[in-house]
PDB file of C-alpha atoms in Angstrom:
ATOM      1  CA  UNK M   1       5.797   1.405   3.537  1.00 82.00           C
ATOM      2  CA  UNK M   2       3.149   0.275   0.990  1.00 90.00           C
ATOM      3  CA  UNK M   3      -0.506  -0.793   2.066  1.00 94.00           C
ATOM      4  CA  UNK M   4      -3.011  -2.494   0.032  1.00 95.00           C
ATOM      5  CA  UNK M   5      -6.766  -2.636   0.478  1.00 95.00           C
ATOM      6  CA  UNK M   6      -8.676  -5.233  -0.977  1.00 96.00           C
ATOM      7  CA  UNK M   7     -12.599  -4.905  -1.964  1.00 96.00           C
ATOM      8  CA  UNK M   8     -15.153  -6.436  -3.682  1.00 97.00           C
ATOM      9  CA  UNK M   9     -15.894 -10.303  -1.787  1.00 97.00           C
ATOM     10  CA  UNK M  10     -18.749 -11.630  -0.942  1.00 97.00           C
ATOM     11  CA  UNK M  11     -21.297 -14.037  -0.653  1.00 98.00           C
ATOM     12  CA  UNK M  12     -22.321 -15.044  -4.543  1.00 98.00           C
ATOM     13  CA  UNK M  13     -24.418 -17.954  -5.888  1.00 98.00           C
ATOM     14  CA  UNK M  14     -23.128 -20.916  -8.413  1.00 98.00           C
ATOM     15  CA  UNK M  15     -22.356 -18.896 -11.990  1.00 98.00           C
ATOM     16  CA  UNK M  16     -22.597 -15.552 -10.488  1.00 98.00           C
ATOM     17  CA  UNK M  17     -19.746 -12.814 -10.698  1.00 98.00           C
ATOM     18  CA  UNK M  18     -17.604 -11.379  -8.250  1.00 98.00           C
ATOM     19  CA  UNK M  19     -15.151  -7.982  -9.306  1.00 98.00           C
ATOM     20  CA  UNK M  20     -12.425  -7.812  -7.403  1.00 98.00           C
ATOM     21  CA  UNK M  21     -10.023  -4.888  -6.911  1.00 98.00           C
ATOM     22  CA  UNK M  22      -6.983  -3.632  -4.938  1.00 97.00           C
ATOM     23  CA  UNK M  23      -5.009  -0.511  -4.506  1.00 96.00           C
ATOM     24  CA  UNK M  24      -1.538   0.480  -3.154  1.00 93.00           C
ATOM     25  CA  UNK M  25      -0.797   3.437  -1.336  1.00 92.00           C
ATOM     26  CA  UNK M  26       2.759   4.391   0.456  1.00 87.00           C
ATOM     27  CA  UNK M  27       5.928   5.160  -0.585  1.00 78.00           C
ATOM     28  CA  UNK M  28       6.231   3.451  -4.174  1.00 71.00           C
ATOM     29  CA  UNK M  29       8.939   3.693  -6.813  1.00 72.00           C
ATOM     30  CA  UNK M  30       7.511   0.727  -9.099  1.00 88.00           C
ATOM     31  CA  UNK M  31       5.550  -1.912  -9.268  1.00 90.00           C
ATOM     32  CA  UNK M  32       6.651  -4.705 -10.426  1.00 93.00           C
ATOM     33  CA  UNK M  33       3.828  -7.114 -10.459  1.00 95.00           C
ATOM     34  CA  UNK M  34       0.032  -7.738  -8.620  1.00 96.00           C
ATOM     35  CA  UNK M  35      -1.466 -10.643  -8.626  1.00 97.00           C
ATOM     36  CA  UNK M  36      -4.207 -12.623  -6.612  1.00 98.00           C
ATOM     37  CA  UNK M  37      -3.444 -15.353  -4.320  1.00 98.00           C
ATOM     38  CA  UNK M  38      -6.586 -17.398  -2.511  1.00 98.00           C
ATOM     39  CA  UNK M  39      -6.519 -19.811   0.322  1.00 98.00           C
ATOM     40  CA  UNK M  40      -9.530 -22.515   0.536  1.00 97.00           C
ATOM     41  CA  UNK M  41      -9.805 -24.230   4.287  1.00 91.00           C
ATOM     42  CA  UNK M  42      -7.823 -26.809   4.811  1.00 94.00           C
ATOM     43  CA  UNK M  43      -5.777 -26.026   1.307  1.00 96.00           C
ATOM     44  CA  UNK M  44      -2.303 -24.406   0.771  1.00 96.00           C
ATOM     45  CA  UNK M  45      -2.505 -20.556  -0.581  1.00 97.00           C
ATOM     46  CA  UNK M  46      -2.099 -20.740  -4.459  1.00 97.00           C
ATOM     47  CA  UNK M  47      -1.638 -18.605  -7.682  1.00 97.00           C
ATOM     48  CA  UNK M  48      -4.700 -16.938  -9.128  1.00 98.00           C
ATOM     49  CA  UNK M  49      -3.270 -14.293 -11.416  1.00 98.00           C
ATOM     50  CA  UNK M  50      -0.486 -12.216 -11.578  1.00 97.00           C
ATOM     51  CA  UNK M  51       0.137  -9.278 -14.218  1.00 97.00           C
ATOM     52  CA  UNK M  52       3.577  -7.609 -14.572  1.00 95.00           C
ATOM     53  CA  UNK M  53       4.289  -3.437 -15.147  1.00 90.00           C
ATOM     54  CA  UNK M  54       4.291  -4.285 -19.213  1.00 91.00           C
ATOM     55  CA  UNK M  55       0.433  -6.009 -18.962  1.00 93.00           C
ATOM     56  CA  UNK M  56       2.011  -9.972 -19.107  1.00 96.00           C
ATOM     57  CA  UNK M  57      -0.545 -12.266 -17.727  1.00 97.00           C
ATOM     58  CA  UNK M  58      -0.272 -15.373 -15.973  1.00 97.00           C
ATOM     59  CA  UNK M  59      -3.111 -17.380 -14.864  1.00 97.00           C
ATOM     60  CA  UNK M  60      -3.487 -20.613 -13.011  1.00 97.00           C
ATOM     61  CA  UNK M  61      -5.423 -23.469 -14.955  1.00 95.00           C
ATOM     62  CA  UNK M  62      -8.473 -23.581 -12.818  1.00 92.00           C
ATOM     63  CA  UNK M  63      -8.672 -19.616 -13.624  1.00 91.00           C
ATOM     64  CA  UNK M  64      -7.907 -19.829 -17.449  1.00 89.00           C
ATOM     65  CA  UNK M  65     -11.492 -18.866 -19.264  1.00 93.00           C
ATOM     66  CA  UNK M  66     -13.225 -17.462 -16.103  1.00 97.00           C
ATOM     67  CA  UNK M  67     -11.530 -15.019 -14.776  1.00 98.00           C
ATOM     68  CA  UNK M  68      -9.589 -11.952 -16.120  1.00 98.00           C
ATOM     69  CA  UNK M  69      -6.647 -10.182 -14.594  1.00 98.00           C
ATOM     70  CA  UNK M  70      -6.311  -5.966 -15.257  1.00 97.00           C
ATOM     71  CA  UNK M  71      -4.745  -2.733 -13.878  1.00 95.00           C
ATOM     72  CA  UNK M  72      -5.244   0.584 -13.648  1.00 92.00           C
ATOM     73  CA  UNK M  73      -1.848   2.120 -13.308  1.00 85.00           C
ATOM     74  CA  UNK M  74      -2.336   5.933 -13.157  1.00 87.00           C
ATOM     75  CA  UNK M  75      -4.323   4.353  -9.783  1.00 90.00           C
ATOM     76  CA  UNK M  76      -2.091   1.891  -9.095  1.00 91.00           C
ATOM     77  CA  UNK M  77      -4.802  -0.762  -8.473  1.00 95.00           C
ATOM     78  CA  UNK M  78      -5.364  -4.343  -9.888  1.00 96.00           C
ATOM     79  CA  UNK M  79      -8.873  -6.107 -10.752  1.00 98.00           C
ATOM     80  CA  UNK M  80      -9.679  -9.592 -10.950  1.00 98.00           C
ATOM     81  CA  UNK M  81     -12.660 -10.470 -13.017  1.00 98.00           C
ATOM     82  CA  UNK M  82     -14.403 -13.191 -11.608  1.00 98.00           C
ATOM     83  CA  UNK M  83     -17.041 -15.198 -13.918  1.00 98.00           C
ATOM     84  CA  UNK M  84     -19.062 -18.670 -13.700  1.00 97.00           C
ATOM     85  CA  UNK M  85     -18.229 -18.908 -10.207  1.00 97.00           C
ATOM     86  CA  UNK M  86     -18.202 -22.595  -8.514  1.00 97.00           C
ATOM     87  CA  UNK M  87     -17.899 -23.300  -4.942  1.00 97.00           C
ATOM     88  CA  UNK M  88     -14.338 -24.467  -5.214  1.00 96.00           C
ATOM     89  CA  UNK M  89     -13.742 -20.990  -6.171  1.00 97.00           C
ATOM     90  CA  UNK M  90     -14.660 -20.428  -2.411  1.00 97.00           C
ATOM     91  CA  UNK M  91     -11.499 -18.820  -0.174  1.00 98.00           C
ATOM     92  CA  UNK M  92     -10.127 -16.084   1.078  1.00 98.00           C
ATOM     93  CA  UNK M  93      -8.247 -14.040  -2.065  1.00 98.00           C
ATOM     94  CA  UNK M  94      -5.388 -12.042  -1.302  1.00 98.00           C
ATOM     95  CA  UNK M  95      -3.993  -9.762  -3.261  1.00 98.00           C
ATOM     96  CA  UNK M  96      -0.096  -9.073  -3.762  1.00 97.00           C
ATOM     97  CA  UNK M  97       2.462  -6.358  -4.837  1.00 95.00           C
ATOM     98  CA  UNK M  98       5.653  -6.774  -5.979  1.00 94.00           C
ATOM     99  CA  UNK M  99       7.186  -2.761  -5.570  1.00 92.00           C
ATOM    100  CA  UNK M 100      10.854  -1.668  -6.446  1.00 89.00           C
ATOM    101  CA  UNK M 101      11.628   1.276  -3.840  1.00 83.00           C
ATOM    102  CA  UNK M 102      14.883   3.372  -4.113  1.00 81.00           C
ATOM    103  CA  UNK M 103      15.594   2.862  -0.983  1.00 83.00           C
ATOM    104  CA  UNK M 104      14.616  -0.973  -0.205  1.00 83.00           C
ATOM    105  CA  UNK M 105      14.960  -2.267  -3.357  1.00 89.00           C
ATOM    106  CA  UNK M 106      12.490  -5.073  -4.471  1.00 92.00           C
ATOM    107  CA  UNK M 107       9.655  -6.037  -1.752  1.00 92.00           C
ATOM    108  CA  UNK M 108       6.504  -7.895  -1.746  1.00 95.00           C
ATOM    109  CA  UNK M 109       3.488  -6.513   0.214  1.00 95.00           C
ATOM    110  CA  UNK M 110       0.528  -8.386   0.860  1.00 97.00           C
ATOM    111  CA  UNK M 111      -3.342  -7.162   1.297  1.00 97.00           C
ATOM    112  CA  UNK M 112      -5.430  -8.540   4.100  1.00 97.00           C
ATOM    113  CA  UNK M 113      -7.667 -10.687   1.879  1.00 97.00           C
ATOM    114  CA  UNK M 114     -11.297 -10.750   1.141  1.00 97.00           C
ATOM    115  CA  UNK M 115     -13.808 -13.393   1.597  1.00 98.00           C
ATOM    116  CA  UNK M 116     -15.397 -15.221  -1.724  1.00 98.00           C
ATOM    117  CA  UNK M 117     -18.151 -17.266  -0.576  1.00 98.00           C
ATOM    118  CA  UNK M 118     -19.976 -19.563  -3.635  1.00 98.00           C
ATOM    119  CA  UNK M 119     -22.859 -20.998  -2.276  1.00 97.00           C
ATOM    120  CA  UNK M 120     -24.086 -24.526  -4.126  1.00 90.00           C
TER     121      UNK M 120
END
């Protein structure tokens, strides 16, 4: 079983910064991929960031030039860098692991998400 714990939301005014992070604990083999997922009200959940086990990036356009995507492998834990915030930036982010176990083979595992709140 892997668990991951999301930090770092919060209430933030227009052009502020936000750091998010997010660790994995449990039985892990590999990961394969974390990424960042957010969900607006009244919206579908869509693609923030992702970043693979070799450091590819892959960013959705409203993210391109804002915010940055990095890990910390040895703590198997992902950041998203969050800059020139806007209120449309304003959801709940979750973050996501794609592990490989021995046992299970290839899973994803979501976190429990963190509120981003941009005030205008």
């Amino acid at each position: 079983q892997v668990q991951l714990v999301e930090s770092g939301g919060g209430l933030v005014q227009t052009g502020g910064s936000l750091r998010l992070s997010c660790t994995a604990s449990g039985t892990i083999f590999r990961i394969l991929s974390m990424g960042w997922y957010r969900q607006a009200p009244g919206k579908q959940r869509e693609l923030v960031a992702t970043i693979t086990d070799r450091g590819s990036t892959n960013y959705a356009d409203s993210s391109k030039g804002r915010f940055t995507i990095s890990r910390d492998n040895a703590k198997n834990t992902v950041y998203l860098q969050m800059d020139t915030l806007k209120p449309d930036d304003t959801a709940v982010y979750y973050c996501k692991s794609t592990v490989f176990h021995n046992v299970y083979g290839t899973r994803d595992y979501w976190g429990q998400g963190t509120q981003v709140t941009v005030s205008s």
